[in-house]
mmCIF file of C-alpha atoms and ligand atoms in Angstrom:
data_model
loop_
_atom_site.group_PDB
_atom_site.id
_atom_site.type_symbol
_atom_site.label_atom_id
_atom_site.label_comp_id
_atom_site.label_asym_id
_atom_site.label_seq_id
_atom_site.Cartn_x
_atom_site.Cartn_y
_atom_site.Cartn_z
ATOM 1 C CA MET A 66 114.223 96.352 82.229
ATOM 2 C CA ILE A 67 117.179 94.508 80.658
ATOM 3 C CA GLN A 68 119.256 95.706 77.692
ATOM 4 C CA ILE A 69 122.117 93.717 76.463
ATOM 5 C CA LYS A 70 124.412 94.761 73.491
ATOM 6 C CA ASP A 71 126.992 92.686 71.631
ATOM 7 C CA LEU A 72 127.710 90.456 74.675
ATOM 8 C CA HIS A 73 130.731 88.007 74.453
ATOM 9 C CA LYS A 74 131.939 85.422 76.828
ATOM 10 C CA SER A 75 134.747 82.903 76.591
ATOM 11 C CA TYR A 76 136.198 80.357 78.985
ATOM 12 C CA HIS A 77 139.848 79.582 79.021
ATOM 13 C CA MET A 78 141.179 76.185 79.975
ATOM 14 C CA GLY A 79 144.885 76.088 79.564
ATOM 15 C CA SER A 80 145.726 76.953 76.143
ATOM 16 C CA ASN A 81 142.107 76.372 75.005
ATOM 17 C CA THR A 82 139.627 79.024 74.533
ATOM 18 C CA LEU A 83 135.919 78.225 74.432
ATOM 19 C CA HIS A 84 133.937 81.210 72.704
ATOM 20 C CA VAL A 85 130.539 80.533 74.387
ATOM 21 C CA LEU A 86 128.605 83.827 73.700
ATOM 22 C CA LYS A 87 129.358 85.335 70.325
ATOM 23 C CA GLY A 88 127.639 88.697 70.328
ATOM 24 C CA ILE A 89 124.181 88.497 72.080
ATOM 25 C CA ASN A 90 121.681 91.405 71.578
ATOM 26 C CA PHE A 91 118.378 91.576 73.260
ATOM 27 C CA GLU A 92 115.979 93.566 75.372
ATOM 28 C CA VAL A 93 113.352 92.467 77.950
ATOM 29 C CA LYS A 94 110.727 94.882 78.797
ATOM 30 C CA GLU A 95 109.020 95.185 82.271
ATOM 31 C CA GLY A 96 106.272 92.573 82.645
ATOM 32 C CA GLU A 97 107.532 90.156 79.860
ATOM 33 C CA LEU A 98 107.651 86.365 80.366
ATOM 34 C CA VAL A 99 110.570 85.238 78.209
ATOM 35 C CA SER A 100 112.233 81.839 77.699
ATOM 36 C CA ILE A 101 115.743 81.242 76.528
ATOM 37 C CA MET A 102 115.766 77.978 74.409
ATOM 38 C CA GLY A 103 118.680 76.016 73.205
ATOM 39 C CA SER A 104 120.296 72.568 73.359
ATOM 40 C CA SER A 105 122.604 71.542 76.117
ATOM 41 C CA GLY A 106 125.888 73.483 75.895
ATOM 42 C CA SER A 107 124.493 76.340 73.840
ATOM 43 C CA GLY A 108 125.409 78.931 76.463
ATOM 44 C CA LYS A 109 121.989 79.421 78.187
ATOM 45 C CA SER A 110 123.318 79.202 81.680
ATOM 46 C CA THR A 111 126.263 81.349 80.899
ATOM 47 C CA LEU A 112 123.981 84.070 79.548
ATOM 48 C CA LEU A 113 121.658 83.793 82.593
ATOM 49 C CA ASN A 114 124.615 83.841 85.112
ATOM 50 C CA ILE A 115 125.647 87.036 83.486
ATOM 51 C CA LEU A 116 122.096 88.597 83.635
ATOM 52 C CA GLY A 117 122.033 87.417 87.200
ATOM 53 C CA MET A 118 125.293 89.236 88.009
ATOM 54 C CA LEU A 119 126.838 85.904 89.053
ATOM 55 C CA ASP A 120 129.319 86.150 86.190
ATOM 56 C CA GLU A 121 130.721 88.965 84.135
ATOM 57 C CA ALA A 122 130.850 89.211 80.315
ATOM 58 C CA ASP A 123 134.175 89.803 78.453
ATOM 59 C CA GLU A 124 132.744 92.317 76.138
ATOM 60 C CA GLY A 125 129.480 94.257 75.528
ATOM 61 C CA GLU A 126 127.067 96.215 77.544
ATOM 62 C CA TYR A 127 124.403 94.992 80.230
ATOM 63 C CA ILE A 128 121.946 97.494 81.514
ATOM 64 C CA LEU A 129 119.625 96.368 84.304
ATOM 65 C CA ASP A 130 116.708 98.791 85.177
ATOM 66 C CA GLY A 131 118.758 101.678 83.988
ATOM 67 C CA VAL A 132 121.967 100.681 85.741
ATOM 68 C CA PRO A 133 124.922 99.743 83.580
ATOM 69 C CA ILE A 134 126.383 96.621 85.132
ATOM 70 C CA LYS A 135 130.084 96.766 84.795
ATOM 71 C CA ASN A 136 133.201 96.714 86.946
ATOM 72 C CA LEU A 137 131.041 96.955 90.125
ATOM 73 C CA ASN A 138 132.677 96.171 93.233
ATOM 74 C CA GLU A 139 131.487 92.935 95.108
ATOM 75 C CA LYS A 140 129.468 94.922 97.658
ATOM 76 C CA ILE A 141 127.567 97.039 95.237
ATOM 77 C CA ALA A 142 127.022 93.977 92.974
ATOM 78 C CA ALA A 143 125.720 92.015 95.860
ATOM 79 C CA LYS A 144 123.370 94.986 96.824
ATOM 80 C CA TYR A 145 121.970 95.129 93.222
ATOM 81 C CA ARG A 146 121.631 91.335 93.024
ATOM 82 C CA ASN A 147 119.560 91.294 96.199
ATOM 83 C CA GLU A 148 117.451 94.198 95.236
ATOM 84 C CA PHE A 149 116.912 93.402 91.619
ATOM 85 C CA LEU A 150 117.031 89.709 91.096
ATOM 86 C CA GLY A 151 115.383 86.378 92.182
ATOM 87 C CA PHE A 152 116.776 83.045 91.362
ATOM 88 C CA ILE A 153 115.272 79.698 90.678
ATOM 89 C CA PHE A 154 117.436 76.661 89.944
ATOM 90 C CA GLN A 155 116.762 73.145 88.535
ATOM 91 C CA SER A 156 118.041 71.603 91.893
ATOM 92 C CA PHE A 157 115.955 73.991 94.039
ATOM 93 C CA ASN A 158 118.985 74.925 96.252
ATOM 94 C CA LEU A 159 117.033 74.830 99.407
ATOM 95 C CA ILE A 160 118.791 74.475 102.876
ATOM 96 C CA ASN A 161 118.010 70.927 103.995
ATOM 97 C CA TYR A 162 118.059 71.466 107.690
ATOM 98 C CA LYS A 163 115.710 74.449 107.574
ATOM 99 C CA SER A 164 111.855 74.411 107.334
ATOM 100 C CA ALA A 165 110.118 75.783 104.222
ATOM 101 C CA LEU A 166 109.319 79.021 106.250
ATOM 102 C CA ASP A 167 112.890 79.504 107.220
ATOM 103 C CA ASN A 168 114.165 78.972 103.560
ATOM 104 C CA VAL A 169 111.768 81.562 102.321
ATOM 105 C CA SER A 170 112.532 84.111 105.147
ATOM 106 C CA MET A 171 116.306 83.676 104.771
ATOM 107 C CA PRO A 172 116.731 86.473 102.102
ATOM 108 C CA LEU A 173 114.699 88.805 104.311
ATOM 109 C CA TYR A 174 117.161 88.209 107.189
ATOM 110 C CA TYR A 175 120.023 89.469 104.907
ATOM 111 C CA LYS A 176 117.940 92.453 104.249
ATOM 112 C CA GLY A 177 117.824 93.263 107.847
ATOM 113 C CA ILE A 178 114.098 92.641 108.411
ATOM 114 C CA LYS A 179 112.997 91.776 111.871
ATOM 115 C CA ARG A 180 111.971 88.196 112.796
ATOM 116 C CA LYS A 181 108.181 88.758 113.047
ATOM 117 C CA GLU A 182 107.893 90.645 109.811
ATOM 118 C CA ARG A 183 110.138 88.141 108.175
ATOM 119 C CA ASN A 184 107.981 85.183 109.165
ATOM 120 C CA GLU A 185 104.717 87.100 108.076
ATOM 121 C CA LYS A 186 106.239 87.854 104.740
ATOM 122 C CA ALA A 187 107.445 84.339 104.286
ATOM 123 C CA LEU A 188 104.098 82.827 105.147
ATOM 124 C CA HIS A 189 102.401 85.212 102.785
ATOM 125 C CA TYR A 190 104.548 83.990 99.913
ATOM 126 C CA LEU A 191 104.181 80.327 100.839
ATOM 127 C CA GLU A 192 100.456 80.976 100.866
ATOM 128 C CA LYS A 193 100.970 82.364 97.216
ATOM 129 C CA VAL A 194 102.500 79.159 96.074
ATOM 130 C CA GLY A 195 99.925 77.061 97.747
ATOM 131 C CA LEU A 196 102.190 75.748 100.596
ATOM 132 C CA ALA A 197 100.976 77.601 103.728
ATOM 133 C CA ASP A 198 100.143 74.212 105.344
ATOM 134 C CA TRP A 199 103.725 72.944 104.720
ATOM 135 C CA SER A 200 105.488 75.939 106.233
ATOM 136 C CA HIS A 201 107.147 73.787 109.099
ATOM 137 C CA HIS A 202 108.205 70.972 106.958
ATOM 138 C CA LEU A 203 111.660 70.257 105.972
ATOM 139 C CA PRO A 204 112.741 70.003 102.220
ATOM 140 C CA SER A 205 113.113 66.274 102.603
ATOM 141 C CA GLU A 206 109.471 66.028 103.521
ATOM 142 C CA LEU A 207 108.306 67.684 100.339
ATOM 143 C CA SER A 208 107.893 66.408 96.730
ATOM 144 C CA GLY A 209 110.083 67.948 93.877
ATOM 145 C CA GLY A 210 107.220 70.217 92.803
ATOM 146 C CA GLN A 211 106.664 71.409 96.391
ATOM 147 C CA LYS A 212 110.298 72.135 96.779
ATOM 148 C CA GLN A 213 110.442 74.211 93.576
ATOM 149 C CA ARG A 214 107.369 76.119 95.059
ATOM 150 C CA VAL A 215 109.317 76.901 98.075
ATOM 151 C CA ALA A 216 112.196 78.090 96.046
ATOM 152 C CA ILE A 217 109.885 80.275 94.058
ATOM 153 C CA ALA A 218 108.336 81.777 97.235
ATOM 154 C CA ARG A 219 111.906 82.358 98.433
ATOM 155 C CA ALA A 220 112.775 84.159 95.132
ATOM 156 C CA LEU A 221 109.738 86.237 95.439
ATOM 157 C CA ALA A 222 110.111 87.141 99.119
ATOM 158 C CA SER A 223 112.627 90.071 98.449
ATOM 159 C CA ASP A 224 110.187 91.415 95.719
ATOM 160 C CA PRO A 225 112.901 91.451 92.937
ATOM 161 C CA LYS A 226 112.372 93.377 89.770
ATOM 162 C CA VAL A 227 113.336 90.239 87.664
ATOM 163 C CA LEU A 228 113.036 86.512 88.291
ATOM 164 C CA LEU A 229 115.643 84.385 86.550
ATOM 165 C CA ALA A 230 114.893 80.648 86.474
ATOM 166 C CA ASP A 231 117.542 78.106 85.038
ATOM 167 C CA GLU A 232 115.781 74.901 83.946
ATOM 168 C CA PRO A 233 113.128 75.339 86.801
ATOM 169 C CA THR A 234 111.346 72.116 85.562
ATOM 170 C CA GLY A 235 114.502 70.212 84.742
ATOM 171 C CA ALA A 236 114.233 67.863 87.637
ATOM 172 C CA LEU A 237 110.340 67.459 87.554
ATOM 173 C CA ASP A 238 107.864 65.166 85.846
ATOM 174 C CA THR A 239 105.773 66.494 83.035
ATOM 175 C CA LYS A 240 102.651 67.086 85.073
ATOM 176 C CA THR A 241 104.469 68.754 87.851
ATOM 177 C CA SER A 242 106.538 70.749 85.347
ATOM 178 C CA TYR A 243 103.304 72.115 83.842
ATOM 179 C CA GLU A 244 102.070 73.027 87.327
ATOM 180 C CA VAL A 245 105.230 74.912 88.135
ATOM 181 C CA MET A 246 105.126 76.765 84.956
ATOM 182 C CA GLU A 247 101.407 77.664 85.560
ATOM 183 C CA LEU A 248 102.541 79.179 88.892
ATOM 184 C CA ILE A 249 105.303 81.128 87.039
ATOM 185 C CA GLN A 250 102.650 82.306 84.459
ATOM 186 C CA GLY A 251 100.416 83.450 87.345
ATOM 187 C CA ILE A 252 103.354 85.439 88.878
ATOM 188 C CA ASN A 253 103.994 86.982 85.496
ATOM 189 C CA ASP A 254 100.181 87.918 85.333
ATOM 190 C CA ASP A 255 100.649 89.917 88.580
ATOM 191 C CA GLY A 256 103.319 91.967 86.649
ATOM 192 C CA LYS A 257 106.672 90.307 87.426
ATOM 193 C CA THR A 258 109.349 90.193 84.722
ATOM 194 C CA ILE A 259 110.480 86.588 84.280
ATOM 195 C CA LEU A 260 113.203 84.841 82.227
ATOM 196 C CA VAL A 261 113.097 80.959 81.953
ATOM 197 C CA VAL A 262 115.999 78.972 80.595
ATOM 198 C CA THR A 263 114.880 75.604 79.175
ATOM 199 C CA HIS A 264 115.825 73.062 76.511
ATOM 200 C CA GLU A 265 112.306 71.823 76.295
ATOM 201 C CA HIS A 266 109.978 73.190 73.690
ATOM 202 C CA ASP A 267 106.662 72.609 75.591
ATOM 203 C CA ILE A 268 107.998 74.475 78.511
ATOM 204 C CA ALA A 269 109.205 77.318 76.403
ATOM 205 C CA GLN A 270 105.731 77.481 74.844
ATOM 206 C CA MET A 271 104.240 78.239 78.161
ATOM 207 C CA THR A 272 106.184 81.658 78.088
ATOM 208 C CA LYS A 273 105.188 84.551 75.829
ATOM 209 C CA ARG A 274 108.284 84.997 73.869
ATOM 210 C CA ILE A 275 110.974 82.507 72.792
ATOM 211 C CA VAL A 276 114.681 83.432 72.283
ATOM 212 C CA ASN A 277 116.564 80.675 70.619
ATOM 213 C CA LEU A 278 120.190 80.310 71.202
ATOM 214 C CA LYS A 279 122.448 78.323 69.086
ATOM 215 C CA ASP A 280 126.223 78.127 69.084
ATOM 216 C CA GLY A 281 126.579 81.369 71.032
ATOM 217 C CA ILE A 282 124.213 83.577 68.937
ATOM 218 C CA ILE A 283 120.340 84.193 68.813
ATOM 219 C CA ILE A 284 119.020 82.556 65.893
ATOM 220 C CA ASP A 285 115.478 83.387 66.515
ATOM 221 C CA ASP A 286 113.497 85.684 68.819
ATOM 222 C CA SER A 287 109.750 85.508 68.418
ATOM 223 C CA PRO A 288 106.436 85.909 70.250
ATOM 224 C CA VAL A 289 105.052 82.345 71.166
ATOM 225 C CA GLU A 290 102.012 82.769 68.863
ATOM 226 C CA GLN A 291 104.496 83.074 65.920
ATOM 227 C CA VAL A 292 106.494 80.086 67.031
ATOM 228 C CA ARG A 293 103.212 78.052 67.359
ATOM 229 C CA ALA A 294 102.019 79.101 63.974
ATOM 230 C CA LYS A 295 105.235 78.126 62.278
ATOM 231 C CA GLN A 296 104.776 74.513 63.514
ATOM 232 C CA TYR A 297 101.711 74.105 61.411
ATOM 233 C CA VAL A 298 103.027 75.403 58.069
HETATM 234 P P1 LIG B 489 123.715 75.401 78.569
HETATM 235 O O1 LIG B 489 123.286 76.090 79.948
HETATM 236 O O2 LIG B 489 123.171 75.988 77.441
HETATM 237 O O3 LIG B 489 123.739 73.931 78.599
HETATM 238 P P2 LIG B 489 126.334 76.468 79.470
HETATM 239 O O4 LIG B 489 126.179 77.971 79.307
HETATM 240 O O5 LIG B 489 126.317 75.822 80.765
HETATM 241 O O6 LIG B 489 125.230 75.852 78.464
HETATM 242 O O7 LIG B 489 127.690 76.121 78.793
HETATM 243 C C1 LIG B 489 128.071 76.493 77.458
HETATM 244 C C2 LIG B 489 129.514 75.894 77.148
HETATM 245 O O8 LIG B 489 130.435 76.443 78.065
HETATM 246 C C3 LIG B 489 129.517 74.279 77.384
HETATM 247 O O9 LIG B 489 130.398 73.845 76.452
HETATM 248 C C4 LIG B 489 130.202 74.250 78.698
HETATM 249 O O10 LIG B 489 130.870 73.110 78.810
HETATM 250 C C5 LIG B 489 131.073 75.514 78.829
HETATM 251 N N1 LIG B 489 131.214 75.998 80.146
HETATM 252 C C6 LIG B 489 130.323 76.394 80.945
HETATM 253 N N2 LIG B 489 130.780 76.871 82.219
HETATM 254 C C7 LIG B 489 132.084 76.701 82.059
HETATM 255 C C8 LIG B 489 133.266 76.965 82.933
HETATM 256 N N3 LIG B 489 132.997 77.488 84.178
HETATM 257 N N4 LIG B 489 134.517 76.791 82.538
HETATM 258 C C9 LIG B 489 134.649 76.181 81.330
HETATM 259 N N5 LIG B 489 133.683 75.890 80.464
HETATM 260 C C10 LIG B 489 132.436 76.224 80.841
HETATM 261 MG MG1 LIG B 490 122.464 75.132 81.654
#
């Protein structure tokens, strides 16, 4: 589903250059649930933004569902982004003056789907995340965990091939974090390919494979069972 080869990314600020990604190689197969772990500043969001086509690498290859992602014009990039990718953010990024239902149906509007079908689909995905009864509430009337569920329903609504989540539990308490991760596990059980960025070990251990990023390179990439086993030797 995702193949990246020798990916590099630097930020330039005046005469300073910050080399953030220093040759990243990895593959994600369809149906995987992978976490990208690393301390703050290790380049996790930079990597996820490149995978999400929100940013471009300086060097290297990125192939998404067989399509080389390079030098695409903004229109084609936007088309692939909408078709292939769903995003979940730490801060939920919901529209405050719109109901849960309208937040979820928004991406469908941009796909040209008619109102009736939009609302039916949005309600279907709100049901999936356990919030059918909250469809007419505004984000301000929802708890943090509920807001993130709405954001997950919104990400699912366009049936993307890959879900990308950047610290999806970063703004939630421990219990709510685990509930959101259980929801993400369930969505993966239905076959969705999911990448979760986190700096928390317990959250990473709720995925199936942990990719460890440090100083711009991958220092470890292991199935979760192996990571758990290592903790006890
Ligand atoms: P993480 O998500 O792992 O905390 P980031 O990918 O956000 O790390 O950032 C990696 C490094 O790149 C940090 O030192 C950060 O300050 C820097 N950085 C991120 N985005 C930019 C930007 N747009 N311009 C300049 N520096 C940036
Ligand atoms: Mg980050």
